[in-house]
Amino acid sequence: MARTNDMMYETQKPEAFIKVRPKVLFFDVNETLLDLSKVKKEVGKALDGREDLLSLWFTTMLQYSLVTSASGQYKPFGHIGAAALQMVAANHNINLKEADARKTISESMGNLPAHPEVKKALTQLKNAGYKLVAFTNSSKEGLTKQFKNAGLTEYFDEMLSVEPTEKFKPFTDTYVWGAKQMGLELEECMLIAAHGWDVAGALWAGWRAAFIGRSGQQEYPLAPKTEIVVSDLKKAADILVTYN
Protein backbone atom coordinates (compact mmCIF):
# COMPACT_ATOMS: atom_id res chain seq x y z
CA MET A 1 0.00 0.00 0.00
CA ALA A 2 1.34 3.47 -0.88
CA ARG A 3 2.41 5.72 1.95
CA THR A 4 0.09 8.70 2.25
CA ASN A 5 1.33 10.89 5.08
CA ASP A 6 4.39 12.08 6.94
CA MET A 7 3.72 9.95 10.01
CA MET A 8 3.96 6.82 7.90
CA TYR A 9 7.27 8.03 6.49
CA GLU A 10 8.71 8.85 9.88
CA THR A 11 7.89 5.43 11.29
CA GLN A 12 10.17 3.97 8.62
CA LYS A 13 13.32 5.71 9.92
CA PRO A 14 15.71 3.19 11.51
CA GLU A 15 16.89 4.47 14.91
CA ALA A 16 20.23 2.67 14.66
CA PHE A 17 21.77 5.21 12.26
CA ILE A 18 24.48 7.42 13.75
CA LYS A 19 23.55 11.05 13.18
CA VAL A 20 26.94 12.14 11.84
CA ARG A 21 27.03 14.76 9.12
CA PRO A 22 27.99 13.60 5.65
CA LYS A 23 30.73 15.78 4.20
CA VAL A 24 28.76 16.49 1.02
CA LEU A 25 25.09 16.29 0.08
CA PHE A 26 24.57 15.17 -3.53
CA PHE A 27 21.17 16.03 -5.03
CA ASP A 28 19.36 14.29 -7.82
CA VAL A 29 17.71 16.97 -9.96
CA ASN A 30 14.59 15.94 -11.91
CA GLU A 31 11.63 15.33 -9.56
CA THR A 32 13.84 15.69 -6.47
CA LEU A 33 14.48 19.42 -6.93
CA LEU A 34 12.52 20.27 -10.08
CA ASP A 35 8.79 19.80 -10.59
CA LEU A 36 7.99 17.78 -13.72
CA SER A 37 4.34 18.86 -13.84
CA LYS A 38 4.94 21.26 -16.74
CA VAL A 39 6.58 18.48 -18.75
CA LYS A 40 3.27 16.62 -18.65
CA LYS A 41 1.62 19.29 -20.77
CA GLU A 42 4.41 19.42 -23.35
CA VAL A 43 4.77 15.66 -23.61
CA GLY A 44 0.99 15.48 -23.89
CA LYS A 45 1.05 17.85 -26.86
CA ALA A 46 3.64 15.68 -28.62
CA LEU A 47 1.49 12.60 -27.93
CA ASP A 48 -1.76 13.97 -29.36
CA GLY A 49 -3.00 15.21 -26.00
CA ARG A 50 -2.19 12.02 -24.06
CA GLU A 51 -0.86 13.65 -20.87
CA ASP A 52 -1.52 10.37 -19.08
CA LEU A 53 1.47 8.88 -20.92
CA LEU A 54 4.05 11.03 -19.07
CA SER A 55 4.85 8.33 -16.51
CA LEU A 56 5.25 5.70 -19.22
CA TRP A 57 7.61 8.00 -21.13
CA PHE A 58 9.73 8.71 -18.05
CA THR A 59 10.06 5.06 -17.06
CA THR A 60 10.86 4.12 -20.67
CA MET A 61 13.61 6.75 -20.70
CA LEU A 62 15.10 5.35 -17.51
CA GLN A 63 14.85 1.79 -18.82
CA TYR A 64 16.72 2.60 -22.00
CA SER A 65 19.36 4.66 -20.24
CA LEU A 66 20.16 1.47 -18.31
CA VAL A 67 20.02 -0.63 -21.49
CA THR A 68 22.49 1.76 -23.11
CA SER A 69 24.90 1.69 -20.16
CA ALA A 70 24.63 -2.08 -19.67
CA SER A 71 25.49 -2.56 -23.34
CA GLY A 72 28.67 -0.51 -23.03
CA GLN A 73 27.24 2.32 -25.10
CA TYR A 74 26.64 6.00 -24.38
CA LYS A 75 24.15 8.51 -25.74
CA PRO A 76 23.22 11.87 -24.20
CA PHE A 77 20.38 11.52 -21.71
CA GLY A 78 18.25 14.00 -23.67
CA HIS A 79 18.61 11.90 -26.83
CA ILE A 80 17.50 8.81 -24.92
CA GLY A 81 14.54 10.79 -23.62
CA ALA A 82 13.57 11.77 -27.17
CA ALA A 83 13.97 8.20 -28.40
CA ALA A 84 11.77 6.96 -25.54
CA LEU A 85 9.16 9.55 -26.51
CA GLN A 86 9.18 8.24 -30.08
CA MET A 87 8.76 4.69 -28.79
CA VAL A 88 5.78 5.60 -26.62
CA ALA A 89 4.26 7.50 -29.54
CA ALA A 90 4.72 4.54 -31.92
CA ASN A 91 3.11 2.15 -29.42
CA HIS A 92 0.02 4.38 -29.43
CA ASN A 93 -0.08 4.87 -33.20
CA ILE A 94 1.16 8.47 -33.00
CA ASN A 95 3.61 9.69 -35.64
CA LEU A 96 6.43 11.67 -34.03
CA LYS A 97 9.59 12.66 -35.88
CA GLU A 98 13.00 12.52 -34.16
CA ALA A 99 13.59 16.27 -34.52
CA ASP A 100 10.22 17.07 -32.97
CA ALA A 101 10.78 14.62 -30.11
CA ARG A 102 14.17 16.14 -29.30
CA LYS A 103 12.76 19.66 -29.39
CA THR A 104 9.94 18.68 -27.03
CA ILE A 105 12.33 17.13 -24.50
CA SER A 106 14.91 19.90 -24.69
CA GLU A 107 12.43 22.74 -24.30
CA SER A 108 10.25 21.14 -21.63
CA MET A 109 13.02 19.72 -19.43
CA GLY A 110 15.04 22.92 -19.63
CA ASN A 111 12.34 25.13 -18.13
CA LEU A 112 11.17 23.36 -14.98
CA PRO A 113 10.34 25.21 -11.74
CA ALA A 114 11.70 24.09 -8.40
CA HIS A 115 9.28 22.39 -6.02
CA PRO A 116 7.80 24.98 -3.62
CA GLU A 117 9.88 24.03 -0.56
CA VAL A 118 13.21 23.51 -2.33
CA LYS A 119 14.81 26.96 -2.05
CA LYS A 120 13.93 27.27 1.63
CA ALA A 121 15.38 23.83 2.32
CA LEU A 122 18.57 24.53 0.38
CA THR A 123 19.02 27.84 2.20
CA GLN A 124 18.61 26.05 5.54
CA LEU A 125 21.24 23.47 4.60
CA LYS A 126 23.68 26.09 3.30
CA ASN A 127 23.29 28.15 6.46
CA ALA A 128 24.01 25.01 8.49
CA GLY A 129 27.36 24.65 6.72
CA TYR A 130 26.62 21.82 4.31
CA LYS A 131 28.34 21.58 0.93
CA LEU A 132 25.70 20.99 -1.78
CA VAL A 133 26.37 19.27 -5.11
CA ALA A 134 23.94 18.60 -7.96
CA PHE A 135 24.38 15.08 -9.37
CA THR A 136 22.44 14.20 -12.49
CA ASN A 137 22.14 11.90 -15.49
CA SER A 138 21.37 14.97 -17.62
CA SER A 139 24.12 16.71 -19.55
CA LYS A 140 26.16 19.47 -17.92
CA GLU A 141 24.80 21.89 -20.51
CA GLY A 142 21.23 20.82 -19.74
CA LEU A 143 21.80 21.03 -15.98
CA THR A 144 23.25 24.53 -16.27
CA LYS A 145 20.19 25.64 -18.25
CA GLN A 146 17.79 24.02 -15.79
CA PHE A 147 19.36 25.65 -12.74
CA LYS A 148 19.58 29.05 -14.39
CA ASN A 149 15.89 28.99 -15.33
CA ALA A 150 14.81 27.62 -11.94
CA GLY A 151 16.99 30.06 -9.96
CA LEU A 152 18.97 27.31 -8.21
CA THR A 153 22.55 27.94 -9.36
CA GLU A 154 23.53 30.05 -6.35
CA TYR A 155 22.73 27.29 -3.86
CA PHE A 156 25.24 24.75 -5.19
CA ASP A 157 28.97 24.43 -4.69
CA GLU A 158 29.33 22.11 -7.68
CA MET A 159 27.18 20.76 -10.49
CA LEU A 160 28.11 17.26 -11.67
CA SER A 161 26.80 15.41 -14.70
CA VAL A 162 27.68 11.72 -15.06
CA GLU A 163 28.62 12.37 -18.72
CA PRO A 164 32.37 11.77 -18.22
CA THR A 165 31.69 8.23 -16.95
CA GLU A 166 29.67 7.40 -20.08
CA LYS A 167 27.30 5.53 -17.76
CA PHE A 168 24.11 6.55 -15.99
CA LYS A 169 23.01 6.27 -12.41
CA PRO A 170 22.41 3.83 -10.76
CA PHE A 171 25.59 2.15 -12.07
CA THR A 172 28.06 1.93 -9.18
CA ASP A 173 30.79 3.55 -11.26
CA THR A 174 28.84 6.81 -11.36
CA TYR A 175 28.70 7.15 -7.56
CA VAL A 176 32.37 6.18 -7.21
CA TRP A 177 33.24 8.85 -9.78
CA GLY A 178 31.10 11.47 -8.02
CA ALA A 179 32.87 10.83 -4.71
CA LYS A 180 36.29 11.10 -6.37
CA GLN A 181 35.35 14.40 -8.00
CA MET A 182 34.75 15.85 -4.56
CA GLY A 183 37.79 14.17 -2.97
CA LEU A 184 35.65 12.01 -0.69
CA GLU A 185 35.43 8.48 0.59
CA LEU A 186 32.20 6.75 -0.39
CA GLU A 187 30.79 6.77 3.14
CA GLU A 188 31.28 10.55 3.36
CA CYS A 189 28.69 11.11 0.60
CA MET A 190 24.92 11.31 0.93
CA LEU A 191 22.53 11.21 -2.01
CA ILE A 192 19.21 13.00 -1.70
CA ALA A 193 16.77 11.71 -4.30
CA ALA A 194 13.11 11.09 -5.06
CA HIS A 195 13.73 7.84 -6.94
CA GLY A 196 13.97 4.45 -5.30
CA TRP A 197 16.35 3.18 -7.98
CA ASP A 198 18.76 6.09 -7.43
CA VAL A 199 18.73 5.71 -3.65
CA ALA A 200 19.26 1.95 -3.99
CA GLY A 201 22.20 2.47 -6.35
CA ALA A 202 23.83 4.95 -3.99
CA LEU A 203 23.40 2.69 -0.96
CA TRP A 204 24.80 -0.34 -2.78
CA ALA A 205 27.77 1.77 -3.90
CA GLY A 206 28.58 2.63 -0.27
CA TRP A 207 26.97 6.07 0.00
CA ARG A 208 24.42 7.19 2.53
CA ALA A 209 21.04 8.38 1.26
CA ALA A 210 17.83 10.26 1.96
CA PHE A 211 14.64 9.40 0.10
CA ILE A 212 12.20 12.20 -0.77
CA GLY A 213 8.79 10.62 -1.27
CA ARG A 214 7.36 12.74 -4.05
CA SER A 215 3.94 11.74 -5.36
CA GLY A 216 4.08 8.43 -7.18
CA GLN A 217 7.55 7.52 -5.90
CA GLN A 218 8.46 4.65 -3.59
CA GLU A 219 11.59 3.17 -2.06
CA TYR A 220 12.82 -0.10 -3.55
CA PRO A 221 11.90 -2.75 -0.96
CA LEU A 222 14.97 -4.90 -1.67
CA ALA A 223 17.46 -2.07 -1.14
CA PRO A 224 19.27 -1.42 2.16
CA LYS A 225 17.42 0.69 4.72
CA THR A 226 17.57 4.45 4.18
CA GLU A 227 18.30 6.65 7.18
CA ILE A 228 16.04 9.53 6.13
CA VAL A 229 12.64 8.92 4.52
CA VAL A 230 10.39 11.97 4.29
CA SER A 231 7.79 13.49 1.99
CA ASP A 232 9.60 16.67 0.93
CA LEU A 233 13.02 18.32 0.96
CA LYS A 234 12.27 20.71 3.83
CA LYS A 235 11.59 17.78 6.16
CA ALA A 236 14.92 16.24 5.13
CA ALA A 237 16.68 19.53 5.85
CA ASP A 238 15.03 19.73 9.28
CA ILE A 239 16.60 16.36 10.13
CA LEU A 240 20.00 16.99 8.57
CA VAL A 241 20.62 20.21 10.46
CA THR A 242 20.39 18.24 13.73
CA TYR A 243 23.32 15.99 12.73
CA ASN A 244 26.63 16.60 14.49
XYZ file of C-alpha atoms in Angstrom:
244
model
C 0.000 0.000 0.000
C 1.341 3.469 -0.882
C 2.408 5.723 1.948
C 0.094 8.700 2.245
C 1.325 10.894 5.085
C 4.392 12.077 6.937
C 3.718 9.948 10.013
C 3.956 6.819 7.897
C 7.274 8.030 6.487
C 8.710 8.855 9.878
C 7.892 5.434 11.287
C 10.174 3.973 8.623
C 13.323 5.706 9.922
C 15.706 3.192 11.512
C 16.893 4.475 14.907
C 20.230 2.670 14.656
C 21.774 5.205 12.265
C 24.483 7.415 13.753
C 23.555 11.045 13.176
C 26.945 12.138 11.845
C 27.029 14.764 9.122
C 27.986 13.598 5.650
C 30.726 15.784 4.200
C 28.759 16.493 1.018
C 25.094 16.292 0.080
C 24.570 15.172 -3.528
C 21.170 16.028 -5.025
C 19.358 14.295 -7.820
C 17.706 16.974 -9.959
C 14.586 15.939 -11.908
C 11.634 15.329 -9.561
C 13.844 15.690 -6.471
C 14.479 19.420 -6.933
C 12.524 20.265 -10.078
C 8.794 19.800 -10.594
C 7.989 17.777 -13.718
C 4.337 18.864 -13.837
C 4.941 21.255 -16.739
C 6.576 18.483 -18.749
C 3.271 16.615 -18.647
C 1.624 19.292 -20.770
C 4.414 19.425 -23.354
C 4.774 15.662 -23.610
C 0.993 15.482 -23.891
C 1.053 17.845 -26.856
C 3.636 15.680 -28.616
C 1.495 12.599 -27.934
C -1.760 13.971 -29.357
C -2.998 15.206 -26.000
C -2.187 12.019 -24.063
C -0.864 13.647 -20.874
C -1.522 10.368 -19.082
C 1.473 8.882 -20.915
C 4.052 11.026 -19.071
C 4.846 8.332 -16.505
C 5.248 5.704 -19.221
C 7.607 7.996 -21.134
C 9.733 8.710 -18.048
C 10.065 5.057 -17.061
C 10.860 4.119 -20.672
C 13.606 6.754 -20.702
C 15.104 5.346 -17.505
C 14.853 1.792 -18.820
C 16.718 2.595 -21.999
C 19.355 4.665 -20.242
C 20.161 1.469 -18.311
C 20.019 -0.629 -21.487
C 22.487 1.764 -23.115
C 24.896 1.688 -20.156
C 24.628 -2.076 -19.666
C 25.486 -2.562 -23.339
C 28.670 -0.515 -23.031
C 27.244 2.321 -25.104
C 26.636 6.000 -24.382
C 24.151 8.507 -25.740
C 23.216 11.874 -24.199
C 20.379 11.525 -21.714
C 18.250 13.998 -23.672
C 18.607 11.903 -26.827
C 17.502 8.808 -24.915
C 14.535 10.793 -23.618
C 13.570 11.766 -27.167
C 13.971 8.196 -28.404
C 11.768 6.963 -25.539
C 9.157 9.547 -26.506
C 9.178 8.244 -30.080
C 8.762 4.687 -28.792
C 5.777 5.603 -26.621
C 4.260 7.497 -29.543
C 4.719 4.538 -31.916
C 3.106 2.151 -29.416
C 0.022 4.384 -29.429
C -0.084 4.873 -33.203
C 1.165 8.467 -33.000
C 3.606 9.689 -35.637
C 6.430 11.669 -34.027
C 9.595 12.659 -35.875
C 12.998 12.519 -34.160
C 13.590 16.269 -34.519
C 10.217 17.068 -32.969
C 10.784 14.616 -30.111
C 14.175 16.137 -29.303
C 12.756 19.657 -29.395
C 9.938 18.676 -27.032
C 12.326 17.131 -24.499
C 14.913 19.897 -24.694
C 12.433 22.744 -24.297
C 10.247 21.138 -21.629
C 13.023 19.716 -19.434
C 15.041 22.916 -19.631
C 12.338 25.126 -18.125
C 11.166 23.365 -14.978
C 10.343 25.213 -11.743
C 11.695 24.090 -8.398
C 9.281 22.388 -6.019
C 7.796 24.984 -3.623
C 9.881 24.033 -0.560
C 13.211 23.513 -2.328
C 14.813 26.964 -2.046
C 13.927 27.274 1.631
C 15.375 23.835 2.322
C 18.573 24.526 0.379
C 19.025 27.838 2.200
C 18.608 26.052 5.536
C 21.240 23.465 4.604
C 23.681 26.087 3.303
C 23.290 28.148 6.460
C 24.008 25.015 8.493
C 27.359 24.651 6.722
C 26.619 21.822 4.311
C 28.340 21.581 0.928
C 25.702 20.992 -1.785
C 26.373 19.270 -5.114
C 23.940 18.597 -7.960
C 24.385 15.084 -9.365
C 22.442 14.199 -12.486
C 22.139 11.901 -15.488
C 21.366 14.967 -17.618
C 24.121 16.707 -19.552
C 26.164 19.467 -17.918
C 24.795 21.891 -20.509
C 21.233 20.821 -19.736
C 21.804 21.027 -15.981
C 23.246 24.525 -16.266
C 20.192 25.645 -18.255
C 17.785 24.025 -15.792
C 19.362 25.646 -12.743
C 19.582 29.054 -14.390
C 15.891 28.988 -15.326
C 14.813 27.621 -11.935
C 16.991 30.058 -9.963
C 18.973 27.315 -8.211
C 22.550 27.944 -9.362
C 23.534 30.049 -6.346
C 22.731 27.288 -3.864
C 25.241 24.747 -5.187
C 28.973 24.433 -4.692
C 29.335 22.111 -7.676
C 27.177 20.763 -10.493
C 28.112 17.262 -11.665
C 26.800 15.409 -14.697
C 27.679 11.719 -15.064
C 28.617 12.370 -18.723
C 32.375 11.767 -18.215
C 31.690 8.232 -16.948
C 29.667 7.397 -20.078
C 27.297 5.527 -17.759
C 24.107 6.546 -15.993
C 23.012 6.270 -12.409
C 22.414 3.827 -10.764
C 25.589 2.148 -12.068
C 28.064 1.926 -9.176
C 30.785 3.549 -11.265
C 28.842 6.814 -11.362
C 28.701 7.151 -7.556
C 32.371 6.180 -7.213
C 33.236 8.845 -9.776
C 31.101 11.466 -8.019
C 32.867 10.827 -4.714
C 36.288 11.098 -6.370
C 35.347 14.395 -8.003
C 34.755 15.854 -4.559
C 37.792 14.171 -2.966
C 35.654 12.012 -0.688
C 35.434 8.482 0.590
C 32.202 6.746 -0.387
C 30.794 6.767 3.144
C 31.280 10.546 3.358
C 28.685 11.109 0.603
C 24.917 11.309 0.933
C 22.532 11.210 -2.009
C 19.206 12.999 -1.698
C 16.773 11.711 -4.301
C 13.107 11.085 -5.058
C 13.734 7.845 -6.943
C 13.965 4.454 -5.297
C 16.349 3.179 -7.982
C 18.763 6.087 -7.430
C 18.731 5.713 -3.647
C 19.261 1.952 -3.991
C 22.199 2.471 -6.347
C 23.828 4.954 -3.990
C 23.403 2.690 -0.959
C 24.798 -0.339 -2.777
C 27.768 1.773 -3.897
C 28.581 2.630 -0.273
C 26.974 6.066 0.003
C 24.417 7.195 2.529
C 21.044 8.385 1.260
C 17.831 10.265 1.956
C 14.638 9.399 0.101
C 12.197 12.196 -0.769
C 8.788 10.615 -1.270
C 7.359 12.738 -4.052
C 3.937 11.738 -5.356
C 4.077 8.426 -7.182
C 7.549 7.521 -5.904
C 8.463 4.654 -3.588
C 11.589 3.167 -2.061
C 12.818 -0.104 -3.551
C 11.898 -2.750 -0.962
C 14.973 -4.905 -1.671
C 17.459 -2.072 -1.137
C 19.267 -1.424 2.158
C 17.422 0.689 4.722
C 17.565 4.449 4.182
C 18.300 6.653 7.177
C 16.037 9.526 6.130
C 12.645 8.916 4.516
C 10.389 11.967 4.289
C 7.789 13.485 1.990
C 9.604 16.671 0.934
C 13.022 18.317 0.962
C 12.270 20.708 3.828
C 11.593 17.785 6.156
C 14.919 16.242 5.131
C 16.680 19.534 5.850
C 15.035 19.731 9.281
C 16.599 16.362 10.130
C 19.997 16.990 8.571
C 20.622 20.214 10.465
C 20.390 18.236 13.729
C 23.319 15.990 12.733
C 26.633 16.599 14.492
